[in-house]
Short mmCIF file of N, CA and C and ligand atoms in Angstrom, two decimals:
data_model
loop_
_atom_site.label_atom_id
_atom_site.label_comp_id
_atom_site.label_asym_id
_atom_site.label_seq_id
_atom_site.Cartn_x
_atom_site.Cartn_y
_atom_site.Cartn_z
N UNK A 1 -106.61 81.97 -120.56
CA UNK A 1 -106.15 80.74 -120.30
C UNK A 1 -105.05 80.70 -119.80
N UNK A 2 -105.19 79.55 -118.77
CA UNK A 2 -103.59 79.35 -118.21
C UNK A 2 -103.13 78.33 -118.46
N UNK A 3 -101.57 77.91 -118.24
CA UNK A 3 -100.62 76.85 -118.74
C UNK A 3 -99.96 76.37 -117.40
N UNK A 4 -99.94 75.50 -117.06
CA UNK A 4 -98.54 75.11 -116.04
C UNK A 4 -97.67 74.59 -116.90
N UNK A 5 -96.61 74.91 -117.30
CA UNK A 5 -95.43 74.37 -117.97
C UNK A 5 -94.27 73.58 -116.57
N UNK A 6 -94.19 72.36 -116.93
CA UNK A 6 -93.51 71.41 -115.90
C UNK A 6 -92.43 70.41 -116.65
N UNK A 7 -91.25 70.40 -115.94
CA UNK A 7 -90.27 69.70 -116.74
C UNK A 7 -89.34 68.29 -115.63
N UNK A 8 -89.02 67.92 -116.32
CA UNK A 8 -88.22 66.40 -115.47
C UNK A 8 -86.84 66.24 -116.30
N UNK A 9 -85.93 66.32 -115.63
CA UNK A 9 -84.56 66.91 -116.58
C UNK A 9 -83.37 66.21 -115.98
N UNK A 10 -82.55 65.29 -116.13
CA UNK A 10 -81.33 65.21 -115.84
C UNK A 10 -80.08 65.96 -115.99
N UNK A 11 -79.87 66.48 -116.89
CA UNK A 11 -78.72 66.99 -117.88
C UNK A 11 -79.33 68.43 -118.29
N UNK A 12 -80.36 68.74 -117.89
CA UNK A 12 -80.77 69.88 -118.43
C UNK A 12 -81.43 70.30 -119.89
N UNK A 13 -81.87 69.30 -120.49
CA UNK A 13 -82.25 69.24 -121.92
C UNK A 13 -83.88 69.50 -121.92
N UNK A 14 -84.29 68.90 -121.11
CA UNK A 14 -85.97 68.90 -120.68
C UNK A 14 -86.06 70.27 -120.67
N UNK A 15 -85.26 70.84 -119.07
CA UNK A 15 -85.70 71.93 -118.99
C UNK A 15 -85.67 72.95 -119.77
N UNK A 16 -84.45 73.17 -121.04
CA UNK A 16 -84.33 74.10 -121.89
C UNK A 16 -85.76 74.18 -122.70
N UNK A 17 -86.00 72.33 -123.19
CA UNK A 17 -87.74 72.36 -124.23
C UNK A 17 -88.59 73.17 -123.31
N UNK A 18 -88.62 73.19 -121.87
CA UNK A 18 -90.04 73.44 -121.31
C UNK A 18 -89.97 74.92 -121.10
N UNK A 19 -88.44 75.54 -121.34
CA UNK A 19 -88.69 77.65 -120.97
C UNK A 19 -88.94 77.68 -122.67
N UNK A 20 -88.65 76.83 -123.89
CA UNK A 20 -88.90 77.36 -124.67
C UNK A 20 -90.57 77.10 -125.17
N UNK A 21 -91.09 76.14 -124.59
CA UNK A 21 -92.40 75.35 -124.17
C UNK A 21 -93.08 77.09 -124.09
N UNK A 22 -92.69 77.31 -122.87
CA UNK A 22 -93.79 78.51 -122.29
C UNK A 22 -93.07 79.86 -123.11
N UNK A 23 -91.88 79.95 -123.80
CA UNK A 23 -91.70 81.25 -124.14
C UNK A 23 -93.44 81.05 -125.53
N UNK A 24 -93.35 79.97 -126.16
CA UNK A 24 -94.45 79.67 -127.21
C UNK A 24 -95.59 79.93 -126.96
N UNK A 25 -95.81 79.51 -125.82
CA UNK A 25 -97.26 79.34 -125.21
C UNK A 25 -97.55 81.17 -124.85
N UNK A 26 -96.69 81.39 -124.13
CA UNK A 26 -96.92 83.18 -124.28
C UNK A 26 -97.06 84.12 -124.99
N UNK A 27 -96.59 83.42 -126.35
CA UNK A 27 -96.69 84.54 -127.52
C UNK A 27 -98.06 84.00 -128.02
N UNK A 28 -98.75 82.73 -128.06
CA UNK A 28 -99.62 82.19 -128.43
C UNK A 28 -100.78 82.97 -127.45
N UNK A 29 -100.38 83.72 -126.63
CA UNK A 29 -101.51 84.44 -125.57
C UNK A 29 -102.01 83.72 -124.52
N UNK A 30 -101.46 82.55 -124.25
CA UNK A 30 -101.85 82.00 -122.68
C UNK A 30 -100.74 82.45 -121.61
N UNK A 31 -101.41 82.50 -120.47
CA UNK A 31 -100.49 83.20 -119.40
C UNK A 31 -100.16 81.70 -118.69
N UNK A 32 -98.78 81.81 -119.33
CA UNK A 32 -98.01 80.99 -118.14
C UNK A 32 -97.38 81.05 -117.19
N UNK A 33 -97.63 79.69 -116.05
CA UNK A 33 -97.11 79.51 -115.15
C UNK A 33 -95.73 78.02 -115.11
N UNK A 34 -94.73 78.98 -114.96
CA UNK A 34 -93.77 77.95 -115.35
C UNK A 34 -93.22 77.68 -113.74
N UNK A 35 -94.02 76.27 -113.43
CA UNK A 35 -93.48 75.71 -112.36
C UNK A 35 -92.35 74.86 -112.42
N UNK A 36 -91.42 75.03 -111.08
CA UNK A 36 -89.87 74.62 -111.30
C UNK A 36 -89.10 75.08 -110.14
N UNK A 37 -89.19 74.07 -108.83
CA UNK A 37 -89.41 72.97 -109.68
C UNK A 37 -90.57 72.18 -109.49
N UNK A 38 -91.19 71.08 -110.18
CA UNK A 38 -92.50 70.55 -110.18
C UNK A 38 -92.95 69.69 -108.48
N UNK A 39 -93.99 70.79 -108.27
CA UNK A 39 -94.42 69.80 -107.03
C UNK A 39 -96.04 69.69 -107.26
N UNK A 40 -96.56 68.76 -106.69
CA UNK A 40 -97.86 68.60 -106.60
C UNK A 40 -98.92 70.15 -105.80
N UNK A 41 -98.17 70.35 -104.81
CA UNK A 41 -98.57 71.65 -104.28
C UNK A 41 -98.67 72.49 -105.03
N UNK A 42 -97.48 73.20 -105.69
CA UNK A 42 -97.77 74.34 -106.44
C UNK A 42 -98.66 73.96 -107.87
N UNK A 43 -98.70 72.86 -108.37
CA UNK A 43 -99.76 72.79 -109.72
C UNK A 43 -100.60 72.85 -108.98
N UNK A 44 -101.10 72.41 -107.58
CA UNK A 44 -102.76 72.58 -107.66
C UNK A 44 -103.27 73.90 -106.93
N UNK A 45 -102.72 74.62 -106.28
CA UNK A 45 -102.66 76.36 -106.17
C UNK A 45 -102.62 76.64 -107.18
N UNK A 46 -101.82 76.63 -108.39
CA UNK A 46 -101.96 77.10 -109.13
C UNK A 46 -103.10 77.18 -110.24
N UNK A 47 -103.99 75.82 -109.95
CA UNK A 47 -105.25 75.37 -110.74
C UNK A 47 -105.41 75.78 -112.35
N UNK A 48 -104.29 75.34 -112.64
CA UNK A 48 -104.00 75.74 -114.21
C UNK A 48 -105.03 75.34 -115.24
N UNK A 49 -105.33 75.62 -116.31
CA UNK A 49 -106.72 75.51 -117.14
C UNK A 49 -106.10 74.55 -117.87
N UNK A 50 -104.85 74.37 -118.17
CA UNK A 50 -103.71 73.29 -119.28
C UNK A 50 -102.93 72.95 -118.46
N UNK A 51 -101.84 72.23 -119.42
CA UNK A 51 -100.59 71.72 -118.59
C UNK A 51 -99.85 70.95 -119.57
N UNK A 52 -98.52 71.39 -119.53
CA UNK A 52 -97.66 71.15 -120.44
C UNK A 52 -96.83 70.66 -119.57
N UNK A 53 -96.08 69.10 -119.97
CA UNK A 53 -94.92 68.53 -119.23
C UNK A 53 -94.29 68.04 -120.10
N UNK A 54 -92.56 68.53 -119.99
CA UNK A 54 -91.54 68.00 -120.74
C UNK A 54 -90.50 67.48 -120.08
N UNK A 55 -90.41 65.79 -120.38
CA UNK A 55 -89.52 65.06 -119.18
C UNK A 55 -88.69 64.19 -119.95
N UNK A 56 -87.61 64.08 -119.66
CA UNK A 56 -86.93 62.92 -120.18
C UNK A 56 -86.78 62.04 -119.71
N UNK A 57 -86.17 60.61 -120.27
CA UNK A 57 -86.02 59.17 -119.72
C UNK A 57 -84.83 59.02 -119.29
N UNK A 58 -84.47 58.44 -118.35
CA UNK A 58 -83.15 58.16 -117.76
C UNK A 58 -83.03 56.59 -117.22
N UNK A 59 -82.29 56.27 -117.02
CA UNK A 59 -81.99 54.78 -116.31
C UNK A 59 -82.57 53.63 -117.39
N UNK A 60 -83.28 53.12 -117.25
CA UNK A 60 -84.13 52.01 -118.37
C UNK A 60 -85.31 52.03 -118.18
N UNK A 61 -85.50 53.57 -118.69
CA UNK A 61 -87.27 53.92 -118.73
C UNK A 61 -87.88 54.65 -117.58
N UNK A 62 -86.74 55.16 -116.89
CA UNK A 62 -87.66 56.00 -115.49
C UNK A 62 -87.22 57.77 -115.89
N UNK A 63 -88.18 58.03 -114.91
CA UNK A 63 -88.09 59.54 -115.22
C UNK A 63 -87.05 59.89 -114.41
N UNK A 64 -86.63 61.17 -114.35
CA UNK A 64 -85.31 61.92 -113.84
C UNK A 64 -85.75 61.73 -112.49
N UNK A 65 -84.40 61.65 -111.41
CA UNK A 65 -84.39 61.57 -109.87
C UNK A 65 -85.30 62.59 -109.50
N UNK A 66 -85.17 64.23 -110.34
CA UNK A 66 -85.44 65.13 -109.64
C UNK A 66 -86.71 65.29 -109.97
N UNK A 67 -87.50 64.36 -110.48
CA UNK A 67 -89.04 64.72 -111.15
C UNK A 67 -89.72 63.85 -110.31
N UNK A 68 -89.19 62.43 -110.05
CA UNK A 68 -90.13 61.28 -109.25
C UNK A 68 -90.85 61.69 -108.36
N UNK A 69 -90.55 62.18 -107.22
CA UNK A 69 -91.17 62.82 -106.12
C UNK A 69 -92.21 63.48 -106.98
N UNK A 70 -92.66 64.42 -107.56
CA UNK A 70 -93.28 64.86 -108.02
C UNK A 70 -94.36 63.61 -108.49
N UNK A 71 -94.15 62.89 -109.61
CA UNK A 71 -94.73 62.28 -109.94
C UNK A 71 -95.22 60.79 -109.30
N UNK A 72 -95.27 60.45 -108.13
CA UNK A 72 -95.32 59.52 -106.76
C UNK A 72 -96.24 60.37 -106.15
N UNK A 73 -96.11 61.45 -106.06
CA UNK A 73 -97.03 62.15 -105.37
C UNK A 73 -98.04 62.30 -105.71
N UNK A 74 -98.11 62.67 -107.26
CA UNK A 74 -99.29 63.31 -108.32
C UNK A 74 -99.94 61.58 -107.93
N UNK A 75 -99.43 60.57 -107.98
CA UNK A 75 -99.86 59.12 -108.10
C UNK A 75 -100.29 58.73 -106.86
N UNK A 76 -99.91 59.09 -105.44
CA UNK A 76 -100.63 58.90 -104.73
C UNK A 76 -101.49 59.66 -104.28
N UNK A 77 -101.45 60.72 -104.00
CA UNK A 77 -102.80 61.57 -104.54
C UNK A 77 -104.31 61.66 -104.94
N UNK A 78 -103.70 61.40 -106.05
CA UNK A 78 -104.53 61.70 -107.51
C UNK A 78 -105.50 62.54 -107.32
N UNK A 79 -105.36 63.72 -107.42
CA UNK A 79 -106.09 64.77 -107.55
C UNK A 79 -106.64 64.89 -109.30
N UNK A 80 -108.25 64.64 -109.01
CA UNK A 80 -108.63 64.52 -110.70
C UNK A 80 -108.06 65.66 -111.73
N UNK A 81 -107.88 65.55 -112.81
CA UNK A 81 -107.70 66.40 -113.88
C UNK A 81 -109.08 67.07 -114.90
N UNK A 82 -109.82 66.66 -114.58
CA UNK A 82 -110.96 66.19 -115.16
C UNK A 82 -111.41 67.13 -116.59
N UNK A 83 -110.81 66.70 -117.40
CA UNK A 83 -111.04 67.62 -118.90
C UNK A 83 -109.88 68.55 -119.19
N UNK A 84 -108.83 68.84 -118.29
CA UNK A 84 -107.78 69.59 -118.29
C UNK A 84 -107.20 69.02 -119.63
N UNK A 85 -106.83 70.06 -120.82
CA UNK A 85 -106.00 69.81 -122.00
C UNK A 85 -105.09 69.74 -121.22
N UNK A 86 -104.31 68.42 -121.85
CA UNK A 86 -102.33 68.72 -121.31
C UNK A 86 -101.80 68.12 -123.03
N UNK A 87 -100.28 68.23 -122.54
CA UNK A 87 -99.22 67.33 -123.23
C UNK A 87 -97.70 67.51 -122.98
N UNK A 88 -97.70 66.35 -123.53
CA UNK A 88 -96.19 65.78 -122.92
C UNK A 88 -95.26 65.79 -124.18
N UNK A 89 -94.55 66.35 -123.68
CA UNK A 89 -93.08 66.21 -124.82
C UNK A 89 -91.92 65.14 -124.12
N UNK A 90 -91.46 64.24 -124.69
CA UNK A 90 -91.09 63.19 -124.36
C UNK A 90 -89.25 62.95 -124.87
N UNK A 91 -88.49 63.47 -124.11
CA UNK A 91 -86.96 63.39 -124.65
C UNK A 91 -86.83 61.89 -124.47
N UNK A 92 -85.91 61.37 -125.47
CA UNK A 92 -85.24 60.25 -125.40
C UNK A 92 -84.10 59.74 -126.11
N UNK A 93 -83.55 58.44 -125.92
CA UNK A 93 -83.21 58.57 -127.05
C UNK A 93 -83.16 56.60 -128.13
N UNK A 94 -83.97 56.92 -128.96
CA UNK A 94 -84.20 55.51 -129.40
C UNK A 94 -82.63 54.10 -129.49
N UNK A 95 -81.66 54.68 -129.29
CA UNK A 95 -80.67 53.90 -129.32
C UNK A 95 -81.21 52.85 -127.65
N UNK A 96 -81.79 53.64 -126.94
CA UNK A 96 -82.40 52.51 -125.43
C UNK A 96 -83.22 51.42 -126.00
N UNK A 97 -83.97 51.15 -127.42
CA UNK A 97 -85.00 50.66 -127.76
C UNK A 97 -86.16 50.65 -126.90
N UNK A 98 -86.70 49.62 -126.52
CA UNK A 98 -88.04 49.58 -125.57
C UNK A 98 -88.28 50.66 -124.56
N UNK A 99 -87.01 50.94 -124.04
CA UNK A 99 -87.66 52.44 -123.23
C UNK A 99 -87.46 53.78 -123.80
N UNK A 100 -87.50 53.81 -125.10
CA UNK A 100 -87.40 54.72 -125.94
C UNK A 100 -88.49 56.06 -124.93
N UNK A 101 -88.29 56.99 -124.45
CA UNK A 101 -89.42 57.70 -124.05
C UNK A 101 -90.19 57.62 -123.47
N UNK A 102 -90.12 56.07 -122.73
CA UNK A 102 -90.69 55.86 -121.25
C UNK A 102 -91.06 56.80 -120.05
N UNK A 103 -90.06 57.94 -119.98
CA UNK A 103 -90.53 58.62 -118.98
C UNK A 103 -91.67 59.35 -119.40
N UNK A 104 -91.59 59.88 -120.63
CA UNK A 104 -92.77 60.48 -121.09
C UNK A 104 -94.19 60.08 -121.14
N UNK A 105 -94.09 58.53 -121.45
CA UNK A 105 -95.09 57.40 -121.67
C UNK A 105 -95.78 57.72 -120.16
N UNK A 106 -95.10 57.70 -119.11
CA UNK A 106 -95.51 57.03 -117.80
C UNK A 106 -95.90 58.36 -117.24
N UNK A 107 -95.63 59.46 -117.34
CA UNK A 107 -96.39 60.37 -117.19
C UNK A 107 -97.50 60.88 -118.03
N UNK A 108 -97.76 60.67 -119.64
CA UNK A 108 -98.84 60.96 -120.23
C UNK A 108 -99.98 59.64 -119.53
N UNK A 109 -99.70 58.54 -119.15
CA UNK A 109 -100.12 57.63 -118.87
C UNK A 109 -101.21 57.99 -117.52
N UNK A 110 -100.49 58.45 -116.67
CA UNK A 110 -100.93 58.80 -115.06
C UNK A 110 -101.85 60.25 -115.43
N UNK A 111 -101.21 61.28 -116.52
CA UNK A 111 -102.62 62.25 -116.94
C UNK A 111 -103.69 61.86 -117.23
N UNK A 112 -104.06 60.79 -117.68
CA UNK A 112 -105.01 60.03 -118.41
C UNK A 112 -105.92 59.49 -117.71
N UNK A 113 -104.79 58.71 -116.33
CA UNK A 113 -105.66 57.87 -115.47
C UNK A 113 -106.61 59.10 -114.88
N UNK A 114 -105.67 60.60 -114.37
CA UNK A 114 -106.52 61.63 -113.65
C UNK A 114 -107.47 62.65 -114.37
N UNK A 115 -108.11 62.09 -115.16
CA UNK A 115 -108.54 62.26 -116.43
C UNK A 115 -108.46 63.46 -117.45
N UNK A 116 -107.44 64.02 -117.30
CA UNK A 116 -106.82 65.26 -118.34
C UNK A 116 -106.97 64.91 -119.63
N UNK A 117 -107.22 65.43 -120.40
CA UNK A 117 -107.43 65.17 -121.90
C UNK A 117 -106.37 65.35 -122.59
N UNK A 118 -105.59 64.44 -123.34
CA UNK A 118 -104.27 64.73 -124.12
C UNK A 118 -104.80 65.78 -125.58
N UNK A 119 -104.29 67.01 -125.60
CA UNK A 119 -104.79 67.97 -126.77
C UNK A 119 -104.08 67.64 -128.35
N UNK A 120 -102.84 67.09 -128.16
CA UNK A 120 -102.21 66.67 -128.97
C UNK A 120 -101.57 65.25 -128.51
N UNK A 121 -100.93 64.29 -129.58
CA UNK A 121 -100.21 63.13 -129.41
C UNK A 121 -99.06 63.43 -128.71
N UNK A 122 -98.44 62.96 -128.19
CA UNK A 122 -97.37 63.34 -127.30
C UNK A 122 -95.96 63.18 -128.41
N UNK A 123 -95.11 64.05 -128.23
CA UNK A 123 -94.44 64.39 -129.34
C UNK A 123 -92.41 63.92 -128.44
N UNK A 124 -92.12 63.15 -129.15
CA UNK A 124 -90.80 62.20 -129.15
C UNK A 124 -89.88 62.95 -129.60
N UNK A 125 -88.75 63.15 -128.91
CA UNK A 125 -87.63 63.81 -129.36
C UNK A 125 -86.60 62.96 -129.21
N UNK A 126 -85.75 62.66 -130.30
CA UNK A 126 -84.95 61.50 -130.15
C UNK A 126 -83.65 62.06 -130.30
N UNK A 127 -82.69 62.01 -129.00
CA UNK A 127 -81.32 62.61 -129.15
C UNK A 127 -80.70 61.84 -130.23
N UNK A 128 -80.69 60.92 -130.78
CA UNK A 128 -79.70 60.11 -131.72
C UNK A 128 -80.48 60.66 -133.20
N UNK A 129 -81.50 61.38 -132.94
CA UNK A 129 -81.58 61.74 -134.15
C UNK A 129 -81.27 63.20 -134.50
N UNK A 130 -81.39 64.03 -133.92
CA UNK A 130 -81.06 65.24 -133.64
C UNK A 130 -80.66 66.14 -132.19
N UNK A 131 -79.89 67.17 -132.38
CA UNK A 131 -79.10 67.72 -131.31
C UNK A 131 -79.97 69.23 -130.88
N UNK A 132 -80.86 69.22 -132.00
CA UNK A 132 -81.93 70.63 -131.66
C UNK A 132 -83.00 70.67 -131.60
N UNK A 133 -83.31 70.10 -129.91
CA UNK A 133 -84.69 69.66 -129.40
C UNK A 133 -85.28 70.58 -129.29
N UNK A 134 -85.20 71.63 -128.98
CA UNK A 134 -85.90 73.39 -128.85
C UNK A 134 -86.62 73.42 -129.93
N UNK A 135 -85.44 73.92 -131.06
CA UNK A 135 -86.24 73.71 -132.31
C UNK A 135 -86.98 73.23 -133.12
N UNK A 136 -86.61 71.59 -132.58
CA UNK A 136 -87.31 70.39 -133.40
C UNK A 136 -88.86 70.89 -132.75
N UNK A 137 -89.12 71.32 -131.44
CA UNK A 137 -90.46 70.97 -131.25
C UNK A 137 -91.34 72.09 -131.49
N UNK A 138 -90.66 73.50 -131.94
CA UNK A 138 -91.25 74.25 -132.24
C UNK A 138 -92.77 74.04 -133.21
N UNK A 139 -92.64 73.43 -134.27
CA UNK A 139 -93.84 73.41 -134.45
C UNK A 139 -95.53 72.35 -133.89
N UNK A 140 -94.62 71.45 -133.17
CA UNK A 140 -95.70 70.88 -132.24
C UNK A 140 -96.24 71.75 -131.02
N UNK A 141 -95.34 72.56 -130.66
CA UNK A 141 -95.48 73.34 -129.27
C UNK A 141 -96.45 74.32 -130.09
N UNK A 142 -96.10 75.32 -131.32
CA UNK A 142 -97.14 75.93 -131.92
C UNK A 142 -98.70 75.41 -132.49
N UNK A 143 -98.61 74.19 -132.41
CA UNK A 143 -99.77 73.74 -132.79
C UNK A 143 -100.63 73.06 -131.69
N UNK A 144 -100.09 72.83 -130.41
CA UNK A 144 -100.68 72.53 -129.06
C UNK A 144 -101.11 73.80 -128.51
N UNK A 145 -100.13 74.68 -128.61
CA UNK A 145 -100.92 75.75 -128.07
C UNK A 145 -102.24 76.49 -128.41
N UNK A 146 -101.82 76.45 -129.98
CA UNK A 146 -103.21 77.13 -130.70
C UNK A 146 -104.47 76.23 -130.38
N UNK A 147 -104.35 75.35 -130.55
CA UNK A 147 -105.22 74.31 -130.20
C UNK A 147 -106.03 74.80 -128.37
N UNK A 148 -105.29 74.48 -127.52
CA UNK A 148 -105.33 74.82 -125.99
C UNK A 148 -106.02 76.00 -125.95
N UNK A 149 -105.53 77.45 -126.65
CA UNK A 149 -105.89 78.52 -126.44
C UNK A 149 -107.21 78.75 -127.05
N UNK A 150 -107.52 77.87 -127.87
CA UNK A 150 -108.96 78.04 -128.64
C UNK A 150 -109.05 79.43 -129.73
C1 LIG B 201 -77.90 57.03 -118.42
C2 LIG B 201 -78.58 57.61 -118.82
C3 LIG B 201 -80.23 56.71 -119.27
C4 LIG B 201 -80.91 56.73 -120.39
N1 LIG B 201 -81.80 56.02 -120.42
C5 LIG B 201 -83.07 55.98 -121.23
C6 LIG B 201 -83.78 55.42 -121.66
O1 LIG B 201 -84.09 54.26 -120.90
N2 LIG B 201 -84.87 55.61 -122.63
C7 LIG B 201 -84.52 56.90 -123.68
O2 LIG B 201 -85.62 57.16 -124.41
N3 LIG B 201 -83.32 57.24 -123.29
C8 LIG B 201 -82.81 57.28 -122.63
N4 LIG B 201 -81.50 58.14 -121.99
C9 LIG B 201 -81.69 59.53 -123.12
C10 LIG B 201 -81.98 60.56 -122.63
O3 LIG B 201 -83.69 60.43 -122.41
C11 LIG B 201 -81.71 61.62 -123.80
O4 LIG B 201 -80.60 61.92 -123.86
C12 LIG B 201 -82.21 63.44 -123.13
O5 LIG B 201 -82.16 64.25 -124.10
C13 LIG B 201 -82.07 64.13 -121.93
O6 LIG B 201 -82.17 64.97 -121.37
P1 LIG B 201 -81.99 65.78 -119.91
O7 LIG B 201 -81.06 66.56 -120.69
O8 LIG B 201 -83.23 66.39 -120.21
O9 LIG B 201 -82.30 64.35 -118.76
C14 LIG B 201 -81.03 58.11 -120.85
C15 LIG B 201 -79.85 58.63 -120.90
C16 LIG B 201 -78.78 58.91 -120.31
C17 LIG B 201 -77.19 59.43 -119.91
#
């Protein structure tokens, strides 16, 4: 069972969480493909059995600039990912109010439109609450990886 792990980050936190995700998935026996930087061509070439996306939010509820081209290309090419199990880890800061974790929300909605299936409800990591996102994500990651590994 393969998993493609992608990340969208401004300052590197979401990249670090994605690296941690890759290691948890590998320990759970998944065959990890860390796609960095994220491109649609690399994703489609990998034809992964499952997909894990970690992204932060910037601006007023936007995806990181470096991740935006991937999102927009995925939206315009619209490759169906029918029944592919996925998970999203959204990094944000609740101090931003209504736009809290909006970047992850955008990614999640697009994957659902592409007919992928959310294996576990999106994890929100709040920078106002904690400064240890990688370790905070561990229990969720272990659960996600074991669900996907079957
Ligand atoms: C300029 C700026 C704008 C931000 N806007 C939002 C936002 O709209 N919603 C949110 O939930 N978090 C927002 N954040 C918080 C970041 O998403 C959060 O700090 C995250 O952990 C950063 O992860 P990164 O290092 O991977 O970019 C913003 C942070 C900065 C610096």
